[in-house]
CSV table of C-alpha atoms in Angstrom, one decimal:
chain,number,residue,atom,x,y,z
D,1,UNK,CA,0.0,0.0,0.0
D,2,UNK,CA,1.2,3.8,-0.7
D,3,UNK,CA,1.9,5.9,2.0
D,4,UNK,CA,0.3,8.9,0.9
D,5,UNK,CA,2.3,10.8,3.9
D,6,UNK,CA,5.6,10.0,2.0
D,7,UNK,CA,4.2,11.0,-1.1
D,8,UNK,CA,3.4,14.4,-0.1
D,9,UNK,CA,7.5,14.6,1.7
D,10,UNK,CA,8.9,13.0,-1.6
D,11,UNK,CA,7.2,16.5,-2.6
D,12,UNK,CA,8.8,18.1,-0.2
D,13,UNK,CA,12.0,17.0,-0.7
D,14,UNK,CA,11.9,18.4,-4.2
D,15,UNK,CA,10.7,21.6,-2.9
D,16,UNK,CA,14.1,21.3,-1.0
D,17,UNK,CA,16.4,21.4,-3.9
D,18,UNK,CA,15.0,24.4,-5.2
D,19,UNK,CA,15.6,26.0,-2.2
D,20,UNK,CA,12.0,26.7,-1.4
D,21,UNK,CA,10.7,26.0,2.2
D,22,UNK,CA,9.8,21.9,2.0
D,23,UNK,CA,6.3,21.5,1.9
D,24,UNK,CA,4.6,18.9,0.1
D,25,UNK,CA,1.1,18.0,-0.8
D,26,UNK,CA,-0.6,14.9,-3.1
D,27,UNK,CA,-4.6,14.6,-3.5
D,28,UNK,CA,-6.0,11.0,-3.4
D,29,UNK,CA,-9.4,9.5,-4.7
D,30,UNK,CA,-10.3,6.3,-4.5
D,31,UNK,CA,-6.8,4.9,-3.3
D,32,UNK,CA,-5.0,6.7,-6.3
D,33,UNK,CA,-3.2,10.4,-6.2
D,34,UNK,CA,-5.0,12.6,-8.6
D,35,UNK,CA,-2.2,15.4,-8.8
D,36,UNK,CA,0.7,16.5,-6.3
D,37,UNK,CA,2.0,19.9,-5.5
D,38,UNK,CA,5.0,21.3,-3.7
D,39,UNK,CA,5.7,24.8,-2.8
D,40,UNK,CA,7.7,26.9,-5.4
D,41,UNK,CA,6.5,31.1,-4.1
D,42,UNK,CA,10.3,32.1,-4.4
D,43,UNK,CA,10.8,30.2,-7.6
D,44,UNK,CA,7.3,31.6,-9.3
D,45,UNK,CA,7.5,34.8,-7.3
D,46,UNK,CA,4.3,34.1,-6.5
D,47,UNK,CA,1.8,34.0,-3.4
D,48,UNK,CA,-0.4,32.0,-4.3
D,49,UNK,CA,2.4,29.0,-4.9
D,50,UNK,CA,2.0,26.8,-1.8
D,51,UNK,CA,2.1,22.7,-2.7
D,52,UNK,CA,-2.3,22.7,-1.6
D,53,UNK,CA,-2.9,25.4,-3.9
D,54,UNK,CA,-0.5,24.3,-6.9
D,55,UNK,CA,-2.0,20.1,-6.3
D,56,UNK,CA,-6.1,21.4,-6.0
D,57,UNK,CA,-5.8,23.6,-9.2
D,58,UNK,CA,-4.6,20.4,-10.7
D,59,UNK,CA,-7.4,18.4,-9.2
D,60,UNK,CA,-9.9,20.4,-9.9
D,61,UNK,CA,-8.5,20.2,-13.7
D,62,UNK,CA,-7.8,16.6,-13.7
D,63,UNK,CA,-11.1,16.2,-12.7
D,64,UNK,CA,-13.3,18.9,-14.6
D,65,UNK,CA,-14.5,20.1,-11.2
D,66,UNK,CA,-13.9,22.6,-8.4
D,67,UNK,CA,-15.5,19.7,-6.1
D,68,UNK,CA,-13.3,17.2,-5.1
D,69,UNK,CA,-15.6,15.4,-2.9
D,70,UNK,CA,-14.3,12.3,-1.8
D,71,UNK,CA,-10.8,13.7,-2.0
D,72,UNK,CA,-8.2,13.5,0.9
D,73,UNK,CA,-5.2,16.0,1.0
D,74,UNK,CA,-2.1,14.7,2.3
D,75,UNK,CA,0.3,17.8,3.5
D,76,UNK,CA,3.6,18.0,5.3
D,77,UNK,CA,2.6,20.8,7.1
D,78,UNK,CA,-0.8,21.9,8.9
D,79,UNK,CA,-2.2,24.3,6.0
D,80,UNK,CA,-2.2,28.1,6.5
D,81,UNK,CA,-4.9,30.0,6.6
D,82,UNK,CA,-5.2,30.6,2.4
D,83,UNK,CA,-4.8,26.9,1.6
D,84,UNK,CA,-7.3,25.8,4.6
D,85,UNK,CA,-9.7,28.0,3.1
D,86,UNK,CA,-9.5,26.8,0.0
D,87,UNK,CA,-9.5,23.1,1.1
D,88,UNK,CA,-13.1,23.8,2.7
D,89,UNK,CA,-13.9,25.7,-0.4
D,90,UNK,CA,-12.8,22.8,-3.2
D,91,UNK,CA,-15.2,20.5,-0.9
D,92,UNK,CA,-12.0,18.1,0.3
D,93,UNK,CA,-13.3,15.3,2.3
D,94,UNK,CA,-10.6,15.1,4.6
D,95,UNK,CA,-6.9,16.9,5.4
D,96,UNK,CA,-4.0,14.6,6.8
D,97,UNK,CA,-0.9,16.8,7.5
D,98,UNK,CA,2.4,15.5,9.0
D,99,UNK,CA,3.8,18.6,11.1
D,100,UNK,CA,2.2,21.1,13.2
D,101,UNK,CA,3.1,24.9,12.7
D,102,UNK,CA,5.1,26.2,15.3
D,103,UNK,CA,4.5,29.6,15.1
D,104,UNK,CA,0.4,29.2,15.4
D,105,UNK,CA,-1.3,31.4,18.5
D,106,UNK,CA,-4.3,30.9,17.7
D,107,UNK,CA,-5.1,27.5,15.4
D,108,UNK,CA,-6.5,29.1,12.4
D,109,UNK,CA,-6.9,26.1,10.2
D,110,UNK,CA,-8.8,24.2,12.8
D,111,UNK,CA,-11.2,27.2,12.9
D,112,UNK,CA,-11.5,27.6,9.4
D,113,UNK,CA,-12.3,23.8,8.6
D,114,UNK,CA,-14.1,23.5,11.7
D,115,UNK,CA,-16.7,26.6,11.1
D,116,UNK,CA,-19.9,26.9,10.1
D,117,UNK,CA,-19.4,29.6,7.9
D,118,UNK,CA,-18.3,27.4,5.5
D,119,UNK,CA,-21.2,24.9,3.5
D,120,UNK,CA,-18.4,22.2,4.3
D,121,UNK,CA,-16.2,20.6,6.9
D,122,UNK,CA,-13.8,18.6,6.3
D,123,UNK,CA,-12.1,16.2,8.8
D,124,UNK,CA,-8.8,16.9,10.2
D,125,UNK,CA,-6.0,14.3,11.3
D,126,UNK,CA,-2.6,15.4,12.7
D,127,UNK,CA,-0.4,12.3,11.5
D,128,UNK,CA,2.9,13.2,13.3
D,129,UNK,CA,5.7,12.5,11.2
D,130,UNK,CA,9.2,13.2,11.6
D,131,UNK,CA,10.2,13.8,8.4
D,132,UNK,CA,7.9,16.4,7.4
D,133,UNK,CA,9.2,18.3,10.9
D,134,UNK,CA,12.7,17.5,10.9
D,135,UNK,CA,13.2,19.1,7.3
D,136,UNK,CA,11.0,22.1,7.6
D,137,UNK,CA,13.5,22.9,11.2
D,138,UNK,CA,16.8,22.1,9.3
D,139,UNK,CA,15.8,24.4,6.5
D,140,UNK,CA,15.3,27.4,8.2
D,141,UNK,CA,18.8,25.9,10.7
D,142,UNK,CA,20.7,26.5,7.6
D,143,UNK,CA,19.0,29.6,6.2
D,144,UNK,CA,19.8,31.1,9.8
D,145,UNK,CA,23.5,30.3,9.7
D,146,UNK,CA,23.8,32.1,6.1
X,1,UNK,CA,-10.2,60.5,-9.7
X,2,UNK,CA,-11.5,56.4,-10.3
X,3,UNK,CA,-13.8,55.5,-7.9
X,4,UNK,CA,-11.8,51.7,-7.6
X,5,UNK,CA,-14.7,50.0,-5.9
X,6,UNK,CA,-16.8,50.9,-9.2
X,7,UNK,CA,-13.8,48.9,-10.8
X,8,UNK,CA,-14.4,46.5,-8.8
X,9,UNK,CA,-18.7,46.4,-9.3
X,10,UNK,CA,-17.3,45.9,-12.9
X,11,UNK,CA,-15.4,43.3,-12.7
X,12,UNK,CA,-18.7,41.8,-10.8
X,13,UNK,CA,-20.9,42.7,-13.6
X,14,UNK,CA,-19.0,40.5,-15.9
X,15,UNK,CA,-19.1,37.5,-13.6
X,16,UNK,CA,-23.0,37.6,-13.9
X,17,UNK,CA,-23.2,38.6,-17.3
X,18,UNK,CA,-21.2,34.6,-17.5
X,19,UNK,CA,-23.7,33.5,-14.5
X,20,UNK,CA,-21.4,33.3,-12.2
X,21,UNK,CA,-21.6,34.6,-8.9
X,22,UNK,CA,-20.8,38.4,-9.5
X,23,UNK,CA,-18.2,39.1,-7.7
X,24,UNK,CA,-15.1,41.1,-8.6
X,25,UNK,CA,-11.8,42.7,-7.7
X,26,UNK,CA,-9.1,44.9,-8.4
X,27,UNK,CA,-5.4,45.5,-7.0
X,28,UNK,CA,-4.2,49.1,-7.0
X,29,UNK,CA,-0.5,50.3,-6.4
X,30,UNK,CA,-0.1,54.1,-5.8
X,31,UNK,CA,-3.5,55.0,-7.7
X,32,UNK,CA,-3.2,53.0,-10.5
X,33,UNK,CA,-5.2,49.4,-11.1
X,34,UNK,CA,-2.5,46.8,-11.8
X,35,UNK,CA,-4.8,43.5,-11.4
X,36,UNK,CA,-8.2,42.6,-12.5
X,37,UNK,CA,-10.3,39.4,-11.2
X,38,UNK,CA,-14.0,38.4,-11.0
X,39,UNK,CA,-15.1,35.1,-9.8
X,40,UNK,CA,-15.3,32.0,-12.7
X,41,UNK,CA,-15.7,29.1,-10.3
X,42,UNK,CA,-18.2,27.6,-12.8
X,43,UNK,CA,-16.8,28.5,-15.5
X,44,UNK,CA,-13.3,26.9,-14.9
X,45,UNK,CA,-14.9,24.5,-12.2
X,46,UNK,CA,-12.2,25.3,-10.8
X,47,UNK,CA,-12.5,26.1,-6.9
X,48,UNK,CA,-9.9,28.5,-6.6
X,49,UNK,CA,-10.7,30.7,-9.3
X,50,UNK,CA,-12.5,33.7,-6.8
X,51,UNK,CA,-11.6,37.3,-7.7
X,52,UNK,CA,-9.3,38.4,-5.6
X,53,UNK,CA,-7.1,35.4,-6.2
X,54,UNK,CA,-7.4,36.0,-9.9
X,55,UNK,CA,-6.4,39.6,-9.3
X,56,UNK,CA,-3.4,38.2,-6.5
X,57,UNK,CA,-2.0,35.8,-9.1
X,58,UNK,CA,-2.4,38.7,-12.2
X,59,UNK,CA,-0.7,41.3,-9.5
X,60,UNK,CA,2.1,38.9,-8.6
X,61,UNK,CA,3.0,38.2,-12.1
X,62,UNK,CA,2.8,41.8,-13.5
X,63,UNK,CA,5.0,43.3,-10.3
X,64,UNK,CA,7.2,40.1,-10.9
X,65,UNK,CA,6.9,39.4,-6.7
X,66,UNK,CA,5.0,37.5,-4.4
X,67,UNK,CA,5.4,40.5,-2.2
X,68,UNK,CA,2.2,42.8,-3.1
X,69,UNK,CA,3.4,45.2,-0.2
X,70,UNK,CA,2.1,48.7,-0.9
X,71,UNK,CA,-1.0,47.7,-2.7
X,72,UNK,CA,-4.7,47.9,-2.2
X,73,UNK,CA,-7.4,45.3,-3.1
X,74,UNK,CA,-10.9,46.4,-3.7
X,75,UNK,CA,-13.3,43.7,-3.4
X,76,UNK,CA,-17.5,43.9,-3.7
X,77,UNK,CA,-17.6,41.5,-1.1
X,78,UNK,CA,-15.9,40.3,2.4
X,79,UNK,CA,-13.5,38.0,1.5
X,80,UNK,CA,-13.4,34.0,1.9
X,81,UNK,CA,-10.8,32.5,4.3
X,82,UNK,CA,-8.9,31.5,1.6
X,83,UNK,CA,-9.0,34.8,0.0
X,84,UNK,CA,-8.3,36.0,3.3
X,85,UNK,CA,-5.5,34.0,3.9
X,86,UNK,CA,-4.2,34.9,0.3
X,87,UNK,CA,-4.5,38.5,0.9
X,88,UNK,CA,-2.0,38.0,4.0
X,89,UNK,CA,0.2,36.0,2.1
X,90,UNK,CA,0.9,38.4,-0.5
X,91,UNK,CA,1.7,41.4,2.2
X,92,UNK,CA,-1.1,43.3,0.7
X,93,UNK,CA,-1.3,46.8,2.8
X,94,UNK,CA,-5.3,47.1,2.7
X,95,UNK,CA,-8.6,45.7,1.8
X,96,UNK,CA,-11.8,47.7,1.1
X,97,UNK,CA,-14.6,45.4,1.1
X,98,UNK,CA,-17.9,46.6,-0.5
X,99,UNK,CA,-20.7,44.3,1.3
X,100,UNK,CA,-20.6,42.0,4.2
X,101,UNK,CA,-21.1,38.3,4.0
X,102,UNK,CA,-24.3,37.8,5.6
X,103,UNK,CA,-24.1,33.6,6.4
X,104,UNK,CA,-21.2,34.7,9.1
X,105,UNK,CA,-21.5,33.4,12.4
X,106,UNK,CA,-17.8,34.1,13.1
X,107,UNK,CA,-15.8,36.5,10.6
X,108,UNK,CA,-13.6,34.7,9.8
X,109,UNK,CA,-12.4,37.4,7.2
X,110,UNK,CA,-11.3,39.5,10.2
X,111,UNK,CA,-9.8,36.5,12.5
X,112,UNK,CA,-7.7,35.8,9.8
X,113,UNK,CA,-6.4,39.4,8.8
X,114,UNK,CA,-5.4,40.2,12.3
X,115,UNK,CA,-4.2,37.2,13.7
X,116,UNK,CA,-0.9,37.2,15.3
X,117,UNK,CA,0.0,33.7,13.8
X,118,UNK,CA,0.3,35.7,10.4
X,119,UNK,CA,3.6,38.2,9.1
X,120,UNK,CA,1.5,40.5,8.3
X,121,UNK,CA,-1.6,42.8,9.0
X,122,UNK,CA,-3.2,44.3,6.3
X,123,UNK,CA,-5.7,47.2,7.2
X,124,UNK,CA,-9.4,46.3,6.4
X,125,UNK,CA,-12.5,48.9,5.7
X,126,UNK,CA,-15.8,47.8,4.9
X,127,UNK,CA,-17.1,50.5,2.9
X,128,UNK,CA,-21.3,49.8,2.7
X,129,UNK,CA,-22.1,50.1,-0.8
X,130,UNK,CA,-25.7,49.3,-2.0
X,131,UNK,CA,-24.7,48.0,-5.6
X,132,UNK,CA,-22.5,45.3,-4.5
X,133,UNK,CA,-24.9,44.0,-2.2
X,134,UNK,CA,-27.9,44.2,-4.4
X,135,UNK,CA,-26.3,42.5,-7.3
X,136,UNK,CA,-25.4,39.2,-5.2
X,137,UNK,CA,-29.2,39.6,-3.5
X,138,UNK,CA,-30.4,39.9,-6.6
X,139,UNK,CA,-28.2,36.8,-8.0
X,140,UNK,CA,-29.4,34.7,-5.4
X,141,UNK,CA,-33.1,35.7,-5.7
X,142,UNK,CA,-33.1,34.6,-9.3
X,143,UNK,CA,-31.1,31.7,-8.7
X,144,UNK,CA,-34.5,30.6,-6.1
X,145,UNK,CA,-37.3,31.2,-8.7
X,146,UNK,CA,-35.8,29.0,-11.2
């Protein structure tokens, strides 16, 4: 069976090399990944660039639809407040992320997936994974020491 | 002097003239409109494609950054979480906002803009304008009958 979870941090891991903070994302349906995404803002020079956005706008075009019910999101990272948004928004069944954000007060993508705002909520897991944590913290190590 | 909101009710216009929700957007850097979006969810079926990320990813390729710092989105109505969270994400300095969303329970719109967990805090105004409200009332009523 595919571990989704590694997936998304072989995404990561390519993010990596173009020095772009690692964060990786793959979309499944039905036991298959329907498109993948990894972040590439500096690359791009472009906001909007983070691996959920990039992997639903191929989704949605993979599968002639803006909703991707029955979908699960598999991130290395909890999502930030854009990509939560439009996770709710695309009609995602469920979100599996690998590493908590470190810097979160106040847990804005639980709120926003969790309100009832939104005509949809989809279920959350925090899948704790090493990987996805370890090279997010040695990234931003190395970009320190520069 | 352009009345940018008008700019905005425009871009909205357009949207229902294509049956799409009307909503629109435009980015403005020191008092000139640089980005143009209104929303083609159904169109594209594509989940992401509201206005103000249109306008966002237009902006971001036209100023050749991901950093929109110094510019000002008009939008006809209270942006989405995601749209939110993109605003944020670009650094955009403020958002005028023609109508309010009326499902809110919690505005989420404002949560997110001045949340700590986020780099940046751009100003928001709602500025109450009757056309922009009327035209997505007006949407929706028609929407019903049929």
């Amino acid at each position: 069976m595919i571990d989704f979870m590694e997936e998304a941090f072989k995404e990561a891991q390519k993010a990596l090399k173009k020095d772009e903070v690692p964060i990786g994302a793959v979309i499944v349906k039905d036991g298959k990944i329907v498109a993948r995404g990894r972040n590439s803002r500096e690359k791009s020079q472009n906001a909007l660039k983070h691996a959920e956005i990039i992997a639903i706008n191929k989704a949605c075009k993979r599968l002639k639809s803006w909703r991707l019910d029955g979908c699960e999101i598999y991130v290395t990272l909890e999502p930030c407040p854009m990509c939560a948004g439009a996770i709710a928004n695309a009609r995602i069944s469920k979100v599996v992320y690998g590493a908590k954000e470190t810097t979160s007060e106040d847990n804005l993508c639980e709120l926003i997936l969790k309100s009832n705002r939104l005509n949809h909520k989809p279920k959350i897991e925090y899948r704790e994974n090493k990987f996805c944590k370890d090279i997010l913290q040695d990234f931003f190590k190395n970009k320190r020491k520069k």
